XYZ file of C-alpha atoms in Angstrom:
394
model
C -5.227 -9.197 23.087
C -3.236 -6.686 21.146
C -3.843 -2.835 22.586
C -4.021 -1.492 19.139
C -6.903 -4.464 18.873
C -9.018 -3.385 21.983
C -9.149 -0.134 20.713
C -10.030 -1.008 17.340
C -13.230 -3.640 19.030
C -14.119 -0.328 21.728
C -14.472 1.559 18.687
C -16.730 -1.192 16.646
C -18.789 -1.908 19.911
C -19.316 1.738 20.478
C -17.233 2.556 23.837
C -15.296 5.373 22.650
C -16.153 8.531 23.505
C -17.811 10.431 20.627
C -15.634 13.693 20.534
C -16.928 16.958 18.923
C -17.191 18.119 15.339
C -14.319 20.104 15.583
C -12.358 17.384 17.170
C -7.764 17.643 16.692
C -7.826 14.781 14.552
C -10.471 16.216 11.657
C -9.856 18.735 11.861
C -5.992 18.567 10.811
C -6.880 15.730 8.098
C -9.598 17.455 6.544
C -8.544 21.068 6.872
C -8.595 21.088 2.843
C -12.606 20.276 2.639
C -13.957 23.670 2.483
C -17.357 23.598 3.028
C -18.501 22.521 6.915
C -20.952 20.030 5.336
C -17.926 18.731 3.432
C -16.489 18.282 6.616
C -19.261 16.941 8.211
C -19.816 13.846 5.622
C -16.199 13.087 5.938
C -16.358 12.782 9.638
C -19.929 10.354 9.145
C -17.949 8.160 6.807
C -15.093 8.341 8.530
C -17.451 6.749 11.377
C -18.856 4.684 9.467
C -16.126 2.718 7.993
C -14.680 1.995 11.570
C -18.345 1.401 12.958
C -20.522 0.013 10.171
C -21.186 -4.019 11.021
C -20.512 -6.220 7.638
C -19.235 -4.833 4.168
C -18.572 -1.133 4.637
C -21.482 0.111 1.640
C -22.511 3.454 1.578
C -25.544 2.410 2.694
C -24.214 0.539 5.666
C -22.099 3.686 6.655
C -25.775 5.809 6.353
C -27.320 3.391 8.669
C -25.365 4.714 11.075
C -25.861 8.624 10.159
C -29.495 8.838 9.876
C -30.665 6.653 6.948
C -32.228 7.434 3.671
C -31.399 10.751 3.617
C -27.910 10.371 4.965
C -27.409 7.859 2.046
C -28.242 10.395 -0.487
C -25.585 13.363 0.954
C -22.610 10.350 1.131
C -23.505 8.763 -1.874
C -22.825 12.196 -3.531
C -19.874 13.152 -1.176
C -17.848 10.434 -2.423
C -19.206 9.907 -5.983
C -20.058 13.147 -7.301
C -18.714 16.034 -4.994
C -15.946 18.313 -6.266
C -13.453 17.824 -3.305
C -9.790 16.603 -3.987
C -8.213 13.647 -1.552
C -5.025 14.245 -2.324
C -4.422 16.849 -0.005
C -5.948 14.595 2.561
C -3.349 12.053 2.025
C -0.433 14.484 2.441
C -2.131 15.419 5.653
C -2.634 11.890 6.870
C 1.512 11.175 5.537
C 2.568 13.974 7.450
C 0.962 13.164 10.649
C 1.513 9.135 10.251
C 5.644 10.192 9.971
C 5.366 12.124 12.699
C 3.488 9.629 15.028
C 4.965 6.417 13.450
C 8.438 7.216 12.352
C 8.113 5.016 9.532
C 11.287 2.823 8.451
C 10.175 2.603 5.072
C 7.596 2.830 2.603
C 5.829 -0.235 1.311
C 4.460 -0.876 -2.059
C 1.977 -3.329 -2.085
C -0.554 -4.705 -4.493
C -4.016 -4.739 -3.579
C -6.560 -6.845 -6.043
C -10.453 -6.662 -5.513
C -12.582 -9.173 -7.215
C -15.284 -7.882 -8.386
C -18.308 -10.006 -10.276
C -19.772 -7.517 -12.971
C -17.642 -4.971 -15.033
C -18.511 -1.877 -14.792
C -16.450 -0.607 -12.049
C -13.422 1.664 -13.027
C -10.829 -0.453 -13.884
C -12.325 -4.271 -13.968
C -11.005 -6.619 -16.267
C -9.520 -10.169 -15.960
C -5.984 -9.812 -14.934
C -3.429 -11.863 -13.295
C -3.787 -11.721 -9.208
C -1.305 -11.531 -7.095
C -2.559 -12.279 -4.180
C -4.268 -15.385 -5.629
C -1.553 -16.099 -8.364
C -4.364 -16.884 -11.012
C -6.529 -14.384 -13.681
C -9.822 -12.980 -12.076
C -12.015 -10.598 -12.788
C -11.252 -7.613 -10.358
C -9.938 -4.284 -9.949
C -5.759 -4.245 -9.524
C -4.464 -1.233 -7.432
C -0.974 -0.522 -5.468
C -0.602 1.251 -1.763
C 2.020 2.999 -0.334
C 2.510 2.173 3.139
C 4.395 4.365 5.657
C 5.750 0.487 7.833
C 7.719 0.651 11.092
C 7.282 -2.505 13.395
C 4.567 -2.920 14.797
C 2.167 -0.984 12.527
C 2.024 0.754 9.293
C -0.528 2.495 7.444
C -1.338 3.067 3.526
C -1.068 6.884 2.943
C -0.960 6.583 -1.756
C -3.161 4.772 -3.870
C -3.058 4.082 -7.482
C -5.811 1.957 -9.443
C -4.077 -0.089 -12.590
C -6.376 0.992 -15.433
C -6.143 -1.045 -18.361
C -6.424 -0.391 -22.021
C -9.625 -1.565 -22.564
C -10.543 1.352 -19.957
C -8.153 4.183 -21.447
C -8.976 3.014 -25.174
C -12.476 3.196 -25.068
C -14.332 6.707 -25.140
C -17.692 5.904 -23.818
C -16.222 3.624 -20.739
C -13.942 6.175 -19.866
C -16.339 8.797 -19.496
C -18.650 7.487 -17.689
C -16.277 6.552 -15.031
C -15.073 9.728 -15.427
C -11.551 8.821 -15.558
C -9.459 11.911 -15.855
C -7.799 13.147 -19.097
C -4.347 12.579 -17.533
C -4.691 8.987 -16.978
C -2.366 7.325 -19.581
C -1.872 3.591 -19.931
C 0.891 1.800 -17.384
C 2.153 -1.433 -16.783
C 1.780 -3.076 -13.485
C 5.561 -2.354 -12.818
C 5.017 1.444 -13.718
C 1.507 1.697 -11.458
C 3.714 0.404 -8.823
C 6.695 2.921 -9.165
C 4.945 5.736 -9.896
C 2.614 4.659 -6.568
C 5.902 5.284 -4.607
C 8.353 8.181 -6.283
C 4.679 10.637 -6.449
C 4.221 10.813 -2.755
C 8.163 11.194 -1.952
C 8.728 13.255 -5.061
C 5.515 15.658 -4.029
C 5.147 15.369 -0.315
C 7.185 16.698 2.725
C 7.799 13.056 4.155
C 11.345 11.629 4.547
C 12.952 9.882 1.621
C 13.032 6.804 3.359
C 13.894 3.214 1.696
C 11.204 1.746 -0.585
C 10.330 -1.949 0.226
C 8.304 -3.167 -3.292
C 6.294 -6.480 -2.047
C 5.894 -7.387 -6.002
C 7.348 -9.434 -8.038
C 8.103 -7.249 -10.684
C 8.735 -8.298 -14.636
C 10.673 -5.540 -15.972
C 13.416 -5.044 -12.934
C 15.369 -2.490 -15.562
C 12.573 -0.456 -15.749
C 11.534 -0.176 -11.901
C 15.342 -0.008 -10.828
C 16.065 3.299 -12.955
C 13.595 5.524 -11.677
C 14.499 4.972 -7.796
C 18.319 5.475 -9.201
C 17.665 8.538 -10.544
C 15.224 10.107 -7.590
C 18.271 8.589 -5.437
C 15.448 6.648 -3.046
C 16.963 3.065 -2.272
C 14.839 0.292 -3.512
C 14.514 -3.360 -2.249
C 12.238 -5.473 -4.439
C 11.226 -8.843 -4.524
C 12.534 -11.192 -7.406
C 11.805 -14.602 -8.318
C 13.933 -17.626 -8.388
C 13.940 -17.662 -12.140
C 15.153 -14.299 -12.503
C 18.483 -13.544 -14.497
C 20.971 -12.272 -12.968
C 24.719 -11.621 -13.462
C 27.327 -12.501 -10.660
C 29.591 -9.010 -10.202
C 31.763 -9.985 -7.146
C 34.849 -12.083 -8.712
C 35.080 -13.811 -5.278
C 31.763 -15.761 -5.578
C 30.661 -18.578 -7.486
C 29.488 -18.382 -10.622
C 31.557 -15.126 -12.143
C 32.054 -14.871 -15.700
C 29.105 -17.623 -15.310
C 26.978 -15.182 -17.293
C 23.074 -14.654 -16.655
C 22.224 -17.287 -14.044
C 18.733 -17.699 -12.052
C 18.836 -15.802 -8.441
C 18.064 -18.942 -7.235
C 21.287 -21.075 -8.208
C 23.006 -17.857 -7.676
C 21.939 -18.238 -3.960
C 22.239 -21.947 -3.654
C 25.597 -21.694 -4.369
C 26.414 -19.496 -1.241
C 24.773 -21.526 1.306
C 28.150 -21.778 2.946
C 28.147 -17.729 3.493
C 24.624 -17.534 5.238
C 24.168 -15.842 8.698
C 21.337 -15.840 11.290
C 19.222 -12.801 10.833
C 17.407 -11.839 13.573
C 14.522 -9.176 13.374
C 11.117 -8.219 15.304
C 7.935 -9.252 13.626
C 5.221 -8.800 15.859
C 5.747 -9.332 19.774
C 8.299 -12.348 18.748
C 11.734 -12.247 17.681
C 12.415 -14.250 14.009
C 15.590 -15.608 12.721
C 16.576 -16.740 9.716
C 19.591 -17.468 7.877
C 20.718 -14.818 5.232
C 23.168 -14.503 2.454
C 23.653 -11.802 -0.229
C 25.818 -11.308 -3.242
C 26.756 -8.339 -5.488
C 25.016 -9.086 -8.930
C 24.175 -6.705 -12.060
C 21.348 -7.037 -14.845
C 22.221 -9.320 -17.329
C 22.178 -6.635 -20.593
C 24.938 -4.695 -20.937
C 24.555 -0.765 -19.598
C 21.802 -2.052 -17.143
C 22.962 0.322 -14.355
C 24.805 -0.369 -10.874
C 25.388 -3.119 -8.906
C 22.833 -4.421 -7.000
C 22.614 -6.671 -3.714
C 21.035 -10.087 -4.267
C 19.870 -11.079 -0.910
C 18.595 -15.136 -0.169
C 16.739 -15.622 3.525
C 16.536 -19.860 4.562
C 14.887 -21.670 6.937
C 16.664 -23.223 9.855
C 17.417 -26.149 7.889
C 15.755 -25.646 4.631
C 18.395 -26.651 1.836
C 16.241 -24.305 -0.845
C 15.723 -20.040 -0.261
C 12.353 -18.979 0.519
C 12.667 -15.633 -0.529
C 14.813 -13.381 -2.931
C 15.073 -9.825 -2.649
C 17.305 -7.145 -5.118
C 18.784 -3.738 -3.448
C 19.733 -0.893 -5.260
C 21.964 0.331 -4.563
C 24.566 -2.723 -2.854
C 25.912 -0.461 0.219
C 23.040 -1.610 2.559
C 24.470 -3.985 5.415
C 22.151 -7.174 4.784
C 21.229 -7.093 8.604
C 19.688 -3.619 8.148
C 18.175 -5.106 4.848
C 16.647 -7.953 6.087
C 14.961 -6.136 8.783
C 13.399 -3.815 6.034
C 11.985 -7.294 4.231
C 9.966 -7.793 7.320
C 8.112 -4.749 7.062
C 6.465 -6.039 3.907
C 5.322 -8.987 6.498
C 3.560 -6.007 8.422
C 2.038 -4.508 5.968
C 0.377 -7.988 4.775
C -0.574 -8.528 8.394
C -1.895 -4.830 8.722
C -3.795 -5.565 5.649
C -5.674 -8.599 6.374
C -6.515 -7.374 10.325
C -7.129 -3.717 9.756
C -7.613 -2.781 6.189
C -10.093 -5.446 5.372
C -12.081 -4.361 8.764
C -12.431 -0.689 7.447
C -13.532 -1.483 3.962
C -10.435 -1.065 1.498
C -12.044 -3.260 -0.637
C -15.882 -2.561 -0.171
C -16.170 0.077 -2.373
C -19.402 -0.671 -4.456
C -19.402 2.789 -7.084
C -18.448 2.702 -10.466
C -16.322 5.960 -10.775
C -12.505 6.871 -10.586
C -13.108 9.844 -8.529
C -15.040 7.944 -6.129
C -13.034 5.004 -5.552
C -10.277 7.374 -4.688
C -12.111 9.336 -2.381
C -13.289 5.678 -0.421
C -10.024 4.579 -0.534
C -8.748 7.869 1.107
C -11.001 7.485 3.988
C -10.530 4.000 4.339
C -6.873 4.944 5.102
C -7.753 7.234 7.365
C -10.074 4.762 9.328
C -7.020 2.216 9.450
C -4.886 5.129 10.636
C -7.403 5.891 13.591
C -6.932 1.800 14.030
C -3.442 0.987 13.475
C -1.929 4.604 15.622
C -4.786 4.791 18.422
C -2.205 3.762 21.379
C 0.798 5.300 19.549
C 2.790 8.065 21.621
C 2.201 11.127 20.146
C -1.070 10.404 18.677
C -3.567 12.439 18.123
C -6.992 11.875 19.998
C -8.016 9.063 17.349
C -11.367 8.771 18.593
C -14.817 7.949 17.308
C -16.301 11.311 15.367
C -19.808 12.516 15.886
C -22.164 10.740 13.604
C -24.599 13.045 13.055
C -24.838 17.203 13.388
């Protein structure tokens, strides 16, 4: 079994030691929180998220930190205090780079079903995960990746018009005034350029594990900030050939995927960690623009195979085309780590167990939930801090 694994079952089955209120690891992460009760809920849902058997409810979490009247004080911690998370998330970015020396930053959809509609930001919309409409929240992380672990430090929750556009809905989730409608593609750009743009973490390259509908309109803004981009694209997308020694110049706007197809002959193996084993596939990549004229720089069209699959199985875009395709390729299997972090860590600490109805408190979950999957995901890092299990109770 995986190290990072033990660590995370000791913690579930109780073996770690329980450290004391003041303990490195709180202390630096919730340094913001004022008020030593503050504190003190944060470290009891902290606890609870990485302890609490089944879905991670506040009143699962309270089960653990004295019951009925524990419910009450976390209920209001997370729904109805006054604390901010956001310096909480700098905190755990600035630790996580230090610790993890992330590669990049992934972007990531998250989508949470949810059955009723009352929760901030429910509506039936198209799920990526599931490729079909549901009825569910939609929400993008930002994921500081290396290999062999990565964490989600940003959150953003998609709110839709129907949330933004209607007065009585959006105060009672008490959606702030500065919450303006976005498109998918804008949630997930904005999810990105606000932590590098606001944070003291490294500008590194931004892997965005979406497929994206306007690429014009995600492409400038990482231009301009002058953060590299690699973004997934679908076969059908248009593209225009730029290099004059490829197939398919002065072809005009042609799908990435015949654009590909026709260099089969140029692919290389590609060899990158992911996980303990070694992958290789076969790569290829050609310099292509938008297909409107003024659409910006070239870009680097990028086609991974199978050993002997005849068809690519993914397409990425880079802006801007300098990157060696090795070094990009490498950075494509970071997105594969942050899935797999997802499924065995996030889902385990209750990124999508949030049961409130409010903007301010689905934040505030989510923030600790990163947390938890940070005291996961980093436990046997060198470096770390001691990442174990706080005290439950006063």
């Amino acid at each position: 079994m995986n190290a990072k694994v033990v660590s995370w079952h000791r913690i579930r089955q109780g073996a770690c030691d329980v450290t004391h209120p003041g303990d490195e690891f709180s202390s630096e992460l919730f340094a913001s929180l004022r008020r030593s009760d503050q504190r003190l809920r944060a470290r009891q849902y902290l606890s609870g998220l990485l302890a609490a058997e089944g879905r991670k409810s506040i009143r699962n979490i309270a089960a653990l930190a004295g019951g009925a009247a524990a419910e009450q004080s976390l209920h209001h911690f997370i729904s109805s205090s006054t604390w901010d998370w956001s310096p909480i998330r700098e905190a755990l970015a600035a630790h996580v780079t230090r610790v993890l020396a992330p590669r990049a930053w992934v972007v990531r959809p998250l989508f949470i079903p949810k059955a009723g509609e009352h929760s901030v930001g429910v509506e039936r919309q198209f799920a990526p995960e599931l490729a079909q409409v549901v009825n569910g929240q939609l929400a993008f992380g930002a994921w500081a990746a290396a290999e062999g672990a990565s964490v989600p430090v940003q959150w953003r929750l998609h709110l839709p018009e129907s949330w933004l556009g209607d007065a009585r809905r959006r105060r009672r989730a008490e959606i702030p005034d500065s919450a303006e409608a976005e498109t998918p593609d804008e949630c997930a750009t904005v999810t990105a350029l606000t932590a590098l743009g606001h944070w003291a973490v490294p500008k590194r390259p931004v892997v965005l594990d979406a497929h994206v509908t306007s690429l014009g309109g995600v492409i400038r803004p990482f231009v301009e900030a002058q953060v590299p981009l690699l973004t997934r694209v679908k076969g059908s997308t248009l593209l225009v050939v730029a290099d004059r020694a490829m197939p398919g110049y002065r072809a005009g706007a042609v799908p990435a995927r015949h654009i590909m197809e026709s260099v089969q002959g140029l692919r290389r193996p590609s060899t990158a960690a992911g996980g303990p084993v070694r992958h290789t596939t076969l790569a290829a990549a050609v310099r292509v623009r938008l297909p409107r004229p003024g659409s910006g720089p070239e870009l680097l069209l990028i086609g991974e195979w199978h050993e002997g699959g005849k068809a690519p199985v993914t397409l990425w875009l880079a802006a801007p085309a300098t990157a060696p395709v090795g070094d990009l390729v490498r950075l494509t299997r970071l997105a594969q780590q942050v899935a797999q972090d997802e499924k065995r860590i996030g889902e385990q600490v209750g990124v999508r167990d949030f049961e409130g109805r409010s903007f301010r408190g689905w934040h505030r979950h989510m923030t600790l939930a990163s947390v938890a999957h940070a005291v996961s995901a980093l436990a046997d890092e060198p470096g770390q801090l001691r990442l174990r299990a706080p005290r439950l109770s006063a």
